[in-house]
PDB file of C-alpha atoms (C1' of nucleotides) in Angstrom:
ATOM      1  CA  UNK A 108     -12.025 -44.827 -83.204  1.00  0.00           C
ATOM      2  CA  UNK A 109      -9.367 -42.214 -82.724  1.00  0.00           C
ATOM      3  CA  UNK A 110      -9.894 -38.885 -81.233  1.00  0.00           C
ATOM      4  CA  UNK A 111     -11.711 -36.898 -83.883  1.00  0.00           C
ATOM      5  CA  UNK A 112     -12.112 -37.394 -87.623  1.00  0.00           C
ATOM      6  CA  UNK A 113     -13.829 -34.130 -88.556  1.00  0.00           C
ATOM      7  CA  UNK A 114     -16.978 -34.378 -90.121  1.00  0.00           C
ATOM      8  CA  UNK A 115     -16.577 -37.171 -92.870  1.00  0.00           C
ATOM      9  CA  UNK A 116     -18.857 -40.134 -91.828  1.00  0.00           C
ATOM     10  CA  UNK A 117     -16.591 -42.592 -93.949  1.00  0.00           C
ATOM     11  CA  UNK A 118     -13.573 -41.318 -91.863  1.00  0.00           C
ATOM     12  CA  UNK A 119     -14.776 -43.617 -88.903  1.00  0.00           C
ATOM     13  CA  UNK A 120     -14.351 -46.672 -90.827  1.00  0.00           C
ATOM     14  CA  UNK A 121     -14.086 -49.366 -89.581  1.00  0.00           C
ATOM     15  CA  UNK A 122     -15.851 -48.717 -86.480  1.00  0.00           C
ATOM     16  CA  UNK A 123     -14.877 -50.585 -83.480  1.00  0.00           C
ATOM     17  CA  UNK A 124     -17.189 -53.361 -82.657  1.00  0.00           C
ATOM     18  CA  UNK A 125     -18.429 -51.751 -79.354  1.00  0.00           C
ATOM     19  CA  UNK A 126     -19.176 -48.137 -81.115  1.00  0.00           C
ATOM     20  CA  UNK A 127     -21.203 -50.325 -83.911  1.00  0.00           C
ATOM     21  CA  UNK A 128     -23.179 -52.068 -81.347  1.00  0.00           C
ATOM     22  CA  UNK A 129     -23.893 -48.918 -79.433  1.00  0.00           C
ATOM     23  CA  UNK A 130     -25.045 -46.837 -82.434  1.00  0.00           C
ATOM     24  CA  UNK A 131     -27.252 -49.925 -83.588  1.00  0.00           C
ATOM     25  CA  UNK A 132     -28.651 -50.360 -80.230  1.00  0.00           C
ATOM     26  CA  UNK A 133     -29.531 -46.771 -79.650  1.00  0.00           C
ATOM     27  CA  UNK A 134     -31.402 -46.873 -83.023  1.00  0.00           C
ATOM     28  CA  UNK A 135     -33.416 -44.093 -84.717  1.00  0.00           C
ATOM     29  CA  UNK A 136     -34.987 -42.951 -81.584  1.00  0.00           C
ATOM     30  CA  UNK A 137     -33.202 -42.231 -77.978  1.00  0.00           C
ATOM     31  CA  UNK A 138     -32.020 -44.708 -75.488  1.00  0.00           C
ATOM     32  CA  UNK A 139     -30.352 -44.672 -72.043  1.00  0.00           C
ATOM     33  CA  UNK A 140     -27.122 -46.595 -71.144  1.00  0.00           C
ATOM     34  CA  UNK A 141     -28.715 -49.634 -69.352  1.00  0.00           C
ATOM     35  CA  UNK A 142     -31.099 -49.992 -72.185  1.00  0.00           C
ATOM     36  CA  UNK A 143     -28.313 -49.951 -74.518  1.00  0.00           C
ATOM     37  CA  UNK A 144     -26.730 -52.855 -72.708  1.00  0.00           C
ATOM     38  CA  UNK A 145     -30.029 -55.032 -72.970  1.00  0.00           C
ATOM     39  CA  UNK A 146     -30.713 -53.904 -76.599  1.00  0.00           C
ATOM     40  CA  UNK A 147     -27.134 -55.077 -77.703  1.00  0.00           C
ATOM     41  CA  UNK A 148     -27.771 -58.503 -76.268  1.00  0.00           C
ATOM     42  CA  UNK A 149     -31.049 -58.532 -78.149  1.00  0.00           C
ATOM     43  CA  UNK A 150     -30.006 -57.315 -81.411  1.00  0.00           C
ATOM     44  CA  UNK A 151     -27.184 -59.906 -81.429  1.00  0.00           C
ATOM     45  CA  UNK A 152     -29.392 -62.688 -80.176  1.00  0.00           C
ATOM     46  CA  UNK A 153     -27.492 -62.918 -77.066  1.00  0.00           C
ATOM     47  CA  UNK A 154     -23.983 -63.204 -78.891  1.00  0.00           C
ATOM     48  CA  UNK A 155     -22.619 -60.053 -77.550  1.00  0.00           C
ATOM     49  CA  UNK A 156     -23.267 -59.153 -73.700  1.00  0.00           C
ATOM     50  CA  UNK A 157     -21.702 -55.637 -73.268  1.00  0.00           C
ATOM     51  CA  UNK A 158     -20.720 -54.836 -69.571  1.00  0.00           C
ATOM     52  CA  UNK A 159     -20.489 -51.198 -68.175  1.00  0.00           C
ATOM     53  CA  UNK A 160     -16.925 -50.795 -68.551  1.00  0.00           C
ATOM     54  CA  UNK A 161     -17.117 -51.229 -72.326  1.00  0.00           C
ATOM     55  CA  UNK A 162     -20.420 -49.133 -72.732  1.00  0.00           C
ATOM     56  CA  UNK A 163     -19.592 -46.397 -70.641  1.00  0.00           C
ATOM     57  CA  UNK A 164     -16.105 -45.875 -72.518  1.00  0.00           C
ATOM     58  CA  UNK A 165     -17.730 -46.237 -75.684  1.00  0.00           C
ATOM     59  CA  UNK A 166     -20.585 -43.674 -75.162  1.00  0.00           C
ATOM     60  CA  UNK A 167     -17.891 -41.281 -74.112  1.00  0.00           C
ATOM     61  CA  UNK A 168     -15.917 -41.726 -77.208  1.00  0.00           C
ATOM     62  CA  UNK A 169     -19.118 -41.541 -79.279  1.00  0.00           C
ATOM     63  CA  UNK A 170     -19.746 -38.248 -77.684  1.00  0.00           C
ATOM     64  CA  UNK A 171     -16.457 -36.784 -78.058  1.00  0.00           C
ATOM     65  CA  UNK A 172     -16.754 -37.604 -81.833  1.00  0.00           C
ATOM     66  CA  UNK A 173     -20.029 -36.012 -82.297  1.00  0.00           C
ATOM     67  CA  UNK A 174     -21.741 -39.226 -83.282  1.00  0.00           C
ATOM     68  CA  UNK A 175     -24.271 -39.307 -80.500  1.00  0.00           C
ATOM     69  CA  UNK A 176     -25.606 -36.540 -78.326  1.00  0.00           C
ATOM     70  CA  UNK A 177     -27.336 -36.482 -74.800  1.00  0.00           C
ATOM     71  CA  UNK A 178     -30.871 -35.612 -74.717  1.00  0.00           C
ATOM     72  CA  UNK A 179     -32.271 -34.643 -71.411  1.00  0.00           C
ATOM     73  CA  UNK A 180     -35.954 -35.173 -72.608  1.00  0.00           C
ATOM     74  CA  UNK A 181     -36.878 -38.698 -71.807  1.00  0.00           C
ATOM     75  CA  UNK A 182     -38.730 -40.791 -74.435  1.00  0.00           C
ATOM     76  CA  UNK A 183     -40.917 -42.469 -71.770  1.00  0.00           C
ATOM     77  CA  UNK A 184     -43.251 -39.998 -69.676  1.00  0.00           C
ATOM     78  CA  UNK A 185     -44.386 -42.789 -67.502  1.00  0.00           C
ATOM     79  CA  UNK A 186     -41.084 -43.342 -65.826  1.00  0.00           C
ATOM     80  CA  UNK A 187     -39.307 -40.713 -64.076  1.00  0.00           C
ATOM     81  CA  UNK A 188     -36.011 -42.160 -63.053  1.00  0.00           C
ATOM     82  CA  UNK A 189     -33.693 -39.309 -62.486  1.00  0.00           C
ATOM     83  CA  UNK A 190     -30.699 -41.346 -62.964  1.00  0.00           C
ATOM     84  CA  UNK A 191     -31.301 -42.150 -66.684  1.00  0.00           C
ATOM     85  CA  UNK A 192     -29.368 -40.330 -69.337  1.00  0.00           C
ATOM     86  CA  UNK A 193     -30.724 -40.496 -72.529  1.00  0.00           C
ATOM     87  CA  UNK A 194     -28.697 -40.467 -75.861  1.00  0.00           C
ATOM     88  CA  UNK A 195     -29.633 -40.213 -79.488  1.00  0.00           C
ATOM     89  CA  UNK A 196     -27.700 -40.469 -82.878  1.00  0.00           C
ATOM     90  CA  UNK A 197     -26.611 -37.154 -84.239  1.00  0.00           C
ATOM     91  CA  UNK A 198     -26.863 -36.483 -87.988  1.00  0.00           C
ATOM     92  CA  UNK A 199     -23.289 -37.421 -88.357  1.00  0.00           C
ATOM     93  CA  UNK A 200     -23.907 -40.361 -86.422  1.00  0.00           C
ATOM     94  CA  UNK A 201     -26.495 -41.614 -88.581  1.00  0.00           C
ATOM     95  CA  UNK A 202     -24.681 -41.248 -91.509  1.00  0.00           C
ATOM     96  CA  UNK A 203     -21.537 -42.745 -90.274  1.00  0.00           C
ATOM     97  CA  UNK A 204     -23.401 -45.852 -89.052  1.00  0.00           C
ATOM     98  CA  UNK A 205     -25.481 -45.963 -92.341  1.00  0.00           C
ATOM     99  CA  UNK A 206     -22.093 -45.825 -94.439  1.00  0.00           C
ATOM    100  CA  UNK A 207     -20.374 -48.362 -92.095  1.00  0.00           C
ATOM    101  CA  UNK A 208     -23.326 -50.794 -92.367  1.00  0.00           C
ATOM    102  CA  UNK A 209     -23.489 -50.343 -96.170  1.00  0.00           C
ATOM    103  CA  UNK A 210     -19.801 -50.853 -96.320  1.00  0.00           C
ATOM    104  CA  UNK A 211     -20.121 -54.214 -94.281  1.00  0.00           C
ATOM    105  CA  UNK A 212     -23.065 -55.204 -96.446  1.00  0.00           C
ATOM    106  CA  UNK A 213     -20.853 -54.524 -99.596  1.00  0.00           C
ATOM    107  CA  UNK A 214     -18.086 -56.764 -98.212  1.00  0.00           C
ATOM    108  CA  UNK A 215     -20.206 -59.580 -97.213  1.00  0.00           C
ATOM    109  CA  UNK A 216     -21.816 -59.547-100.397  1.00  0.00           C
ATOM    110  CA  UNK A 217     -18.442 -59.114-102.399  1.00  0.00           C
ATOM    111  CA  UNK A 218     -16.880 -61.917-100.686  1.00  0.00           C
ATOM    112  CA  UNK A 219     -19.753 -64.453-100.421  1.00  0.00           C
ATOM    113  CA  UNK A 220     -18.480 -65.152 -96.766  1.00  0.00           C
ATOM    114  CA  UNK A 221     -21.966 -66.494 -95.656  1.00  0.00           C
ATOM    115  CA  UNK A 222     -21.255 -69.501 -97.743  1.00  0.00           C
ATOM    116  CA  UNK A 223     -17.669 -70.090 -96.098  1.00  0.00           C
ATOM    117  CA  UNK A 224     -18.821 -72.583 -93.661  1.00  0.00           C
ATOM    118  CA  UNK A 225     -16.910 -75.881 -93.786  1.00  0.00           C
ATOM    119  CA  UNK A 226     -18.011 -78.905 -95.518  1.00  0.00           C
ATOM    120  CA  UNK A 227     -18.095 -77.050 -98.705  1.00  0.00           C
ATOM    121  CA  UNK A 228     -15.521 -77.239-101.350  1.00  0.00           C
ATOM    122  CA  UNK A 229     -13.482 -74.441-102.953  1.00  0.00           C
TER     123      UNK A 229
ATOM    124  CA  UNK B 111      -9.687 -60.721 -79.853  1.00  0.00           C
ATOM    125  CA  UNK B 112      -8.444 -62.255 -76.747  1.00  0.00           C
ATOM    126  CA  UNK B 113      -5.503 -64.715 -76.598  1.00  0.00           C
ATOM    127  CA  UNK B 114      -7.399 -67.898 -76.920  1.00  0.00           C
ATOM    128  CA  UNK B 115     -11.157 -68.889 -77.078  1.00  0.00           C
ATOM    129  CA  UNK B 116     -10.910 -72.715 -77.304  1.00  0.00           C
ATOM    130  CA  UNK B 117     -12.716 -74.282 -80.513  1.00  0.00           C
ATOM    131  CA  UNK B 118     -16.108 -72.461 -80.381  1.00  0.00           C
ATOM    132  CA  UNK B 119     -16.321 -70.423 -83.284  1.00  0.00           C
ATOM    133  CA  UNK B 120     -19.046 -68.093 -81.750  1.00  0.00           C
ATOM    134  CA  UNK B 121     -16.674 -67.277 -78.976  1.00  0.00           C
ATOM    135  CA  UNK B 122     -14.776 -65.015 -81.111  1.00  0.00           C
ATOM    136  CA  UNK B 123     -17.461 -62.405 -81.728  1.00  0.00           C
ATOM    137  CA  UNK B 124     -17.454 -59.720 -81.985  1.00  0.00           C
ATOM    138  CA  UNK B 125     -14.271 -60.159 -84.370  1.00  0.00           C
ATOM    139  CA  UNK B 126     -11.977 -57.022 -84.173  1.00  0.00           C
ATOM    140  CA  UNK B 127     -12.224 -55.101 -87.461  1.00  0.00           C
ATOM    141  CA  UNK B 128      -8.792 -55.777 -88.725  1.00  0.00           C
ATOM    142  CA  UNK B 129      -9.139 -59.605 -87.933  1.00  0.00           C
ATOM    143  CA  UNK B 130     -12.645 -59.760 -89.889  1.00  0.00           C
ATOM    144  CA  UNK B 131     -11.027 -57.748 -92.822  1.00  0.00           C
ATOM    145  CA  UNK B 132      -7.791 -60.136 -93.046  1.00  0.00           C
ATOM    146  CA  UNK B 133      -9.918 -63.300 -92.694  1.00  0.00           C
ATOM    147  CA  UNK B 134     -12.503 -61.927 -95.551  1.00  0.00           C
ATOM    148  CA  UNK B 135      -9.384 -60.949 -97.720  1.00  0.00           C
ATOM    149  CA  UNK B 136      -7.932 -64.504 -97.527  1.00  0.00           C
ATOM    150  CA  UNK B 137     -10.732 -65.713 -98.652  1.00  0.00           C
ATOM    151  CA  UNK B 138     -11.574 -69.535 -99.436  1.00  0.00           C
ATOM    152  CA  UNK B 139      -8.067 -70.407-100.836  1.00  0.00           C
ATOM    153  CA  UNK B 140      -4.808 -68.757 -99.687  1.00  0.00           C
ATOM    154  CA  UNK B 141      -2.882 -65.318 -99.908  1.00  0.00           C
ATOM    155  CA  UNK B 142       0.286 -63.822 -98.773  1.00  0.00           C
ATOM    156  CA  UNK B 143       0.708 -60.804 -96.601  1.00  0.00           C
ATOM    157  CA  UNK B 144       1.378 -58.108 -99.135  1.00  0.00           C
ATOM    158  CA  UNK B 145      -1.734 -59.399-101.116  1.00  0.00           C
ATOM    159  CA  UNK B 146      -3.899 -59.435 -98.241  1.00  0.00           C
ATOM    160  CA  UNK B 147      -3.221 -55.649 -97.865  1.00  0.00           C
ATOM    161  CA  UNK B 148      -4.345 -55.050-101.333  1.00  0.00           C
ATOM    162  CA  UNK B 149      -7.192 -57.051-101.051  1.00  0.00           C
ATOM    163  CA  UNK B 150      -8.500 -55.413 -98.033  1.00  0.00           C
ATOM    164  CA  UNK B 151      -8.434 -52.157-100.140  1.00  0.00           C
ATOM    165  CA  UNK B 152     -10.122 -54.006-102.949  1.00  0.00           C
ATOM    166  CA  UNK B 153     -13.165 -55.856-101.100  1.00  0.00           C
ATOM    167  CA  UNK B 154     -13.773 -52.171 -99.133  1.00  0.00           C
ATOM    168  CA  UNK B 155     -13.718 -50.087-102.264  1.00  0.00           C
ATOM    169  CA  UNK B 156     -10.744 -48.187-100.876  1.00  0.00           C
ATOM    170  CA  UNK B 157     -12.307 -47.406 -97.372  1.00  0.00           C
ATOM    171  CA  UNK B 158     -10.111 -49.513 -95.502  1.00  0.00           C
ATOM    172  CA  UNK B 159      -6.245 -49.304 -96.103  1.00  0.00           C
ATOM    173  CA  UNK B 160      -4.646 -51.696 -93.751  1.00  0.00           C
ATOM    174  CA  UNK B 161      -0.748 -50.693 -93.254  1.00  0.00           C
ATOM    175  CA  UNK B 162       1.995 -53.378 -92.189  1.00  0.00           C
ATOM    176  CA  UNK B 163       1.832 -52.806 -88.521  1.00  0.00           C
ATOM    177  CA  UNK B 164      -1.978 -53.720 -88.387  1.00  0.00           C
ATOM    178  CA  UNK B 165      -1.399 -56.543 -90.964  1.00  0.00           C
ATOM    179  CA  UNK B 166       1.528 -58.601 -89.228  1.00  0.00           C
ATOM    180  CA  UNK B 167       0.073 -57.912 -85.735  1.00  0.00           C
ATOM    181  CA  UNK B 168      -3.303 -59.422 -86.698  1.00  0.00           C
ATOM    182  CA  UNK B 169      -1.961 -62.186 -88.710  1.00  0.00           C
ATOM    183  CA  UNK B 170       0.044 -63.303 -85.502  1.00  0.00           C
ATOM    184  CA  UNK B 171      -2.925 -63.258 -83.370  1.00  0.00           C
ATOM    185  CA  UNK B 172      -5.056 -65.208 -85.841  1.00  0.00           C
ATOM    186  CA  UNK B 173      -2.395 -67.812 -86.064  1.00  0.00           C
ATOM    187  CA  UNK B 174      -2.071 -68.136 -82.372  1.00  0.00           C
ATOM    188  CA  UNK B 175      -5.781 -68.547 -82.122  1.00  0.00           C
ATOM    189  CA  UNK B 176      -5.929 -71.053 -84.797  1.00  0.00           C
ATOM    190  CA  UNK B 177      -7.991 -69.195 -87.543  1.00  0.00           C
ATOM    191  CA  UNK B 178      -5.481 -68.983 -90.065  1.00  0.00           C
ATOM    192  CA  UNK B 179      -2.330 -71.212 -90.726  1.00  0.00           C
ATOM    193  CA  UNK B 180       0.516 -71.045 -92.876  1.00  0.00           C
ATOM    194  CA  UNK B 181       0.844 -73.117 -96.037  1.00  0.00           C
ATOM    195  CA  UNK B 182       4.531 -73.502 -97.211  1.00  0.00           C
ATOM    196  CA  UNK B 183       2.801 -74.439-100.634  1.00  0.00           C
ATOM    197  CA  UNK B 184       2.318 -71.416-103.109  1.00  0.00           C
ATOM    198  CA  UNK B 185      -0.815 -71.038-104.849  1.00  0.00           C
ATOM    199  CA  UNK B 186       0.932 -69.523-108.299  1.00  0.00           C
ATOM    200  CA  UNK B 187       3.687 -71.798-109.558  1.00  0.00           C
ATOM    201  CA  UNK B 188       4.647 -69.047-111.999  1.00  0.00           C
ATOM    202  CA  UNK B 189       6.222 -67.056-109.090  1.00  0.00           C
ATOM    203  CA  UNK B 190       8.756 -68.183-106.947  1.00  0.00           C
ATOM    204  CA  UNK B 191       9.298 -65.318-104.428  1.00  0.00           C
ATOM    205  CA  UNK B 192      10.710 -66.588-101.694  1.00  0.00           C
ATOM    206  CA  UNK B 193      10.000 -63.839 -99.441  1.00  0.00           C
ATOM    207  CA  UNK B 194       6.124 -64.607 -99.658  1.00  0.00           C
ATOM    208  CA  UNK B 195       4.392 -66.457 -96.822  1.00  0.00           C
ATOM    209  CA  UNK B 196       0.939 -67.852 -97.594  1.00  0.00           C
ATOM    210  CA  UNK B 197      -2.057 -68.243 -95.200  1.00  0.00           C
ATOM    211  CA  UNK B 198      -5.246 -70.001 -95.402  1.00  0.00           C
ATOM    212  CA  UNK B 199      -8.168 -69.965 -93.159  1.00  0.00           C
ATOM    213  CA  UNK B 200      -8.562 -73.366 -90.896  1.00  0.00           C
ATOM    214  CA  UNK B 201     -11.698 -75.062 -90.608  1.00  0.00           C
ATOM    215  CA  UNK B 202     -12.414 -73.206 -87.161  1.00  0.00           C
ATOM    216  CA  UNK B 203     -11.397 -69.998 -89.104  1.00  0.00           C
ATOM    217  CA  UNK B 204     -13.946 -70.494 -91.783  1.00  0.00           C
ATOM    218  CA  UNK B 205     -16.829 -71.599 -89.260  1.00  0.00           C
ATOM    219  CA  UNK B 206     -15.905 -68.352 -87.105  1.00  0.00           C
ATOM    220  CA  UNK B 207     -15.822 -65.846 -90.027  1.00  0.00           C
ATOM    221  CA  UNK B 208     -19.138 -67.352 -91.580  1.00  0.00           C
ATOM    222  CA  UNK B 209     -20.657 -67.341 -87.819  1.00  0.00           C
ATOM    223  CA  UNK B 210     -19.565 -63.798 -87.656  1.00  0.00           C
ATOM    224  CA  UNK B 211     -20.715 -62.443 -90.992  1.00  0.00           C
ATOM    225  CA  UNK B 212     -24.073 -64.454 -90.212  1.00  0.00           C
ATOM    226  CA  UNK B 213     -24.404 -62.334 -87.158  1.00  0.00           C
ATOM    227  CA  UNK B 214     -23.646 -59.180 -88.637  1.00  0.00           C
ATOM    228  CA  UNK B 215     -26.123 -59.757 -91.569  1.00  0.00           C
ATOM    229  CA  UNK B 216     -28.848 -60.752 -88.859  1.00  0.00           C
ATOM    230  CA  UNK B 217     -28.253 -57.405 -86.929  1.00  0.00           C
ATOM    231  CA  UNK B 218     -28.055 -55.264 -90.188  1.00  0.00           C
ATOM    232  CA  UNK B 219     -31.430 -56.770 -91.207  1.00  0.00           C
ATOM    233  CA  UNK B 220     -32.893 -56.519 -87.711  1.00  0.00           C
ATOM    234  CA  UNK B 221     -32.102 -52.893 -86.916  1.00  0.00           C
ATOM    235  CA  UNK B 222     -32.713 -51.742 -90.647  1.00  0.00           C
ATOM    236  CA  UNK B 223     -29.683 -49.245 -90.286  1.00  0.00           C
ATOM    237  CA  UNK B 224     -29.080 -49.328 -94.027  1.00  0.00           C
ATOM    238  CA  UNK B 225     -32.078 -46.846 -93.970  1.00  0.00           C
ATOM    239  CA  UNK B 226     -30.559 -44.453 -91.615  1.00  0.00           C
ATOM    240  CA  UNK B 227     -29.140 -42.154 -93.558  1.00  0.00           C
ATOM    241  CA  UNK B 228     -30.419 -38.536 -92.558  1.00  0.00           C
ATOM    242  CA  UNK B 229     -33.195 -36.952 -94.419  1.00  0.00           C
ATOM    243  CA  UNK B 230     -35.403 -39.361 -93.396  1.00  0.00           C
ATOM    244  CA  UNK B 231     -38.089 -39.143 -90.523  1.00  0.00           C
ATOM    245  CA  UNK B 232     -38.462 -41.422 -87.773  1.00  0.00           C
TER     246      UNK B 232
ATOM    247  C1'  DA C 244      23.753 -51.654-111.633  1.00  0.00           C
ATOM    248  C1'  DT C 245      20.419 -48.669-110.216  1.00  0.00           C
ATOM    249  C1'  DT C 246      15.681 -48.016-109.375  1.00  0.00           C
ATOM    250  C1'  DG C 247      11.005 -48.657-107.739  1.00  0.00           C
ATOM    251  C1'  DA C 248       7.762 -51.992-106.500  1.00  0.00           C
ATOM    252  C1'  DT C 249       7.266 -55.971-103.501  1.00  0.00           C
ATOM    253  C1'  DG C 250       7.337 -58.378 -99.281  1.00  0.00           C
ATOM    254  C1'  DT C 251       7.911 -59.297 -94.061  1.00  0.00           C
ATOM    255  C1'  DA C 252       8.890 -57.386 -89.743  1.00  0.00           C
ATOM    256  C1'  DT C 253       9.267 -54.623 -85.531  1.00  0.00           C
ATOM    257  C1'  DC C 254       8.844 -50.813 -82.232  1.00  0.00           C
ATOM    258  C1'  DA C 255       6.337 -47.062 -79.637  1.00  0.00           C
ATOM    259  C1'  DT C 256       2.458 -45.143 -79.091  1.00  0.00           C
ATOM    260  C1'  DA C 257      -2.331 -44.471 -79.144  1.00  0.00           C
ATOM    261  C1'  DT C 258      -7.005 -46.822 -78.905  1.00  0.00           C
ATOM    262  C1'  DA C 259     -10.086 -50.010 -77.069  1.00  0.00           C
ATOM    263  C1'  DT C 260     -12.116 -53.751 -74.518  1.00  0.00           C
ATOM    264  C1'  DC C 261     -13.393 -56.096 -70.223  1.00  0.00           C
ATOM    265  C1'  DG C 262     -14.316 -57.413 -65.663  1.00  0.00           C
ATOM    266  C1'  DA C 263     -14.442 -55.931 -61.334  1.00  0.00           C
ATOM    267  C1'  DT C 264     -15.834 -52.657 -58.296  1.00  0.00           C
ATOM    268  C1'  DA C 265     -18.153 -48.667 -56.258  1.00  0.00           C
ATOM    269  C1'  DT C 266     -22.225 -46.129 -55.412  1.00  0.00           C
ATOM    270  C1'  DA C 267     -26.708 -44.655 -55.503  1.00  0.00           C
ATOM    271  C1'  DC C 268     -31.762 -44.974 -56.951  1.00  0.00           C
ATOM    272  C1'  DC C 269     -36.040 -47.599 -57.658  1.00  0.00           C
ATOM    273  C1'  DT C 270     -39.804 -51.045 -56.626  1.00  0.00           C
ATOM    274  C1'  DA C 271     -41.999 -54.326 -54.490  1.00  0.00           C
ATOM    275  C1'  DA C 272     -42.674 -57.306 -50.753  1.00  0.00           C
ATOM    276  C1'  DC C 273     -42.730 -57.778 -46.156  1.00  0.00           C
TER     277       DC C 273
ATOM    278  C1'  DG D 282     -40.538 -48.468 -43.034  1.00  0.00           C
ATOM    279  C1'  DT D 283     -36.971 -51.195 -44.063  1.00  0.00           C
ATOM    280  C1'  DT D 284     -34.916 -54.616 -46.582  1.00  0.00           C
ATOM    281  C1'  DA D 285     -33.720 -57.130 -50.910  1.00  0.00           C
ATOM    282  C1'  DG D 286     -32.875 -57.181 -55.529  1.00  0.00           C
ATOM    283  C1'  DG D 287     -32.988 -55.027 -59.803  1.00  0.00           C
ATOM    284  C1'  DT D 288     -31.685 -50.770 -61.961  1.00  0.00           C
ATOM    285  C1'  DA D 289     -28.523 -47.178 -63.497  1.00  0.00           C
ATOM    286  C1'  DT D 290     -24.108 -44.455 -64.001  1.00  0.00           C
ATOM    287  C1'  DA D 291     -19.405 -44.495 -63.266  1.00  0.00           C
ATOM    288  C1'  DT D 292     -14.264 -45.585 -62.978  1.00  0.00           C
ATOM    289  C1'  DC D 293      -9.944 -48.187 -62.431  1.00  0.00           C
ATOM    290  C1'  DG D 294      -6.316 -51.042 -63.830  1.00  0.00           C
ATOM    291  C1'  DA D 295      -4.971 -54.868 -66.938  1.00  0.00           C
ATOM    292  C1'  DT D 296      -5.053 -56.710 -71.195  1.00  0.00           C
ATOM    293  C1'  DA D 297      -5.899 -56.543 -75.957  1.00  0.00           C
ATOM    294  C1'  DT D 298      -5.976 -54.136 -80.665  1.00  0.00           C
ATOM    295  C1'  DA D 299      -4.547 -50.725 -84.015  1.00  0.00           C
ATOM    296  C1'  DT D 300      -1.313 -47.713 -86.294  1.00  0.00           C
ATOM    297  C1'  DG D 301       2.424 -45.022 -88.484  1.00  0.00           C
ATOM    298  C1'  DA D 302       7.123 -45.015 -88.909  1.00  0.00           C
ATOM    299  C1'  DT D 303      10.908 -47.139 -89.752  1.00  0.00           C
ATOM    300  C1'  DA D 304      13.824 -50.890 -91.317  1.00  0.00           C
ATOM    301  C1'  DC D 305      15.678 -54.137 -94.379  1.00  0.00           C
ATOM    302  C1'  DA D 306      15.803 -57.580 -97.910  1.00  0.00           C
ATOM    303  C1'  DT D 307      14.356 -59.547-102.638  1.00  0.00           C
ATOM    304  C1'  DC D 308      12.543 -58.943-107.174  1.00  0.00           C
ATOM    305  C1'  DA D 309      11.562 -57.293-111.975  1.00  0.00           C
ATOM    306  C1'  DA D 310      12.834 -54.372-115.489  1.00  0.00           C
ATOM    307  C1'  DT D 311      15.243 -51.166-117.607  1.00  0.00           C
TER     308       DT D 311
END
DNA sequence: ATTGATGTATCATATATCGATATACCTAAC
DNA sequence: GTTAGGTATATCGATATATGATACATCAAT
């Protein structure tokens, strides 16, 4: 994802893999960095393990692009870990990720790539 | 995608966007570079327009990784354009792209991200 | 024979990824 | 109360990817 792309959600396509994973991992609510790492592993069934280098660089870019924002409020009042920094999707971020996911879904459907495993004849 | 990842199809996840688009654009048969560019635009409904810089660099990496191979035979015996270079997915390439698409589909389903467009309450 | 679309390729630069490393706080066990 | 291990954010440098511009040759049709 380049420096800035204005406010057209579709201008962010294709989202870099790390950006897509972070946005999906944050989800509809809010999440802090370390939790995002774990959630990425969870939603990919362990296929993608994101380290801090990728994570925080990606977070910085997403902030710069206005796809996420920091919310000082913490979701869980039980914990008071002052180190945590929580993030949530902005309206632009939600639209961008929805648009991107819709595009991916359309491309998957259009190509029928789920059926490309070897062993089949074409 | 790094230099080489052996022969485990899942080791290529997450595929860089350009690699995914090229693999999906080539499809089950074979296709030459210029046609891939057009096909990427087609399968993304014009959302992604891949230029030659991205295309040929990606092709080179996919060749190096054994996900595609060149086939000197041309699909269309009508045309005899000697410039064209045709490519098709290898067995590894088919498995890798099928695995990646399955992973994306799973992640889309699991997160419900298709419903994240603003206007909805969470 | 000129024109415009087709076709492959490379260069320089900008973006992105990744592992390693650093630093500090938190919690539980001792 | 201090030590140990997990939690948490951050940065660095090396490597990998992406992109626009440019170049140059071939093809098809006029």
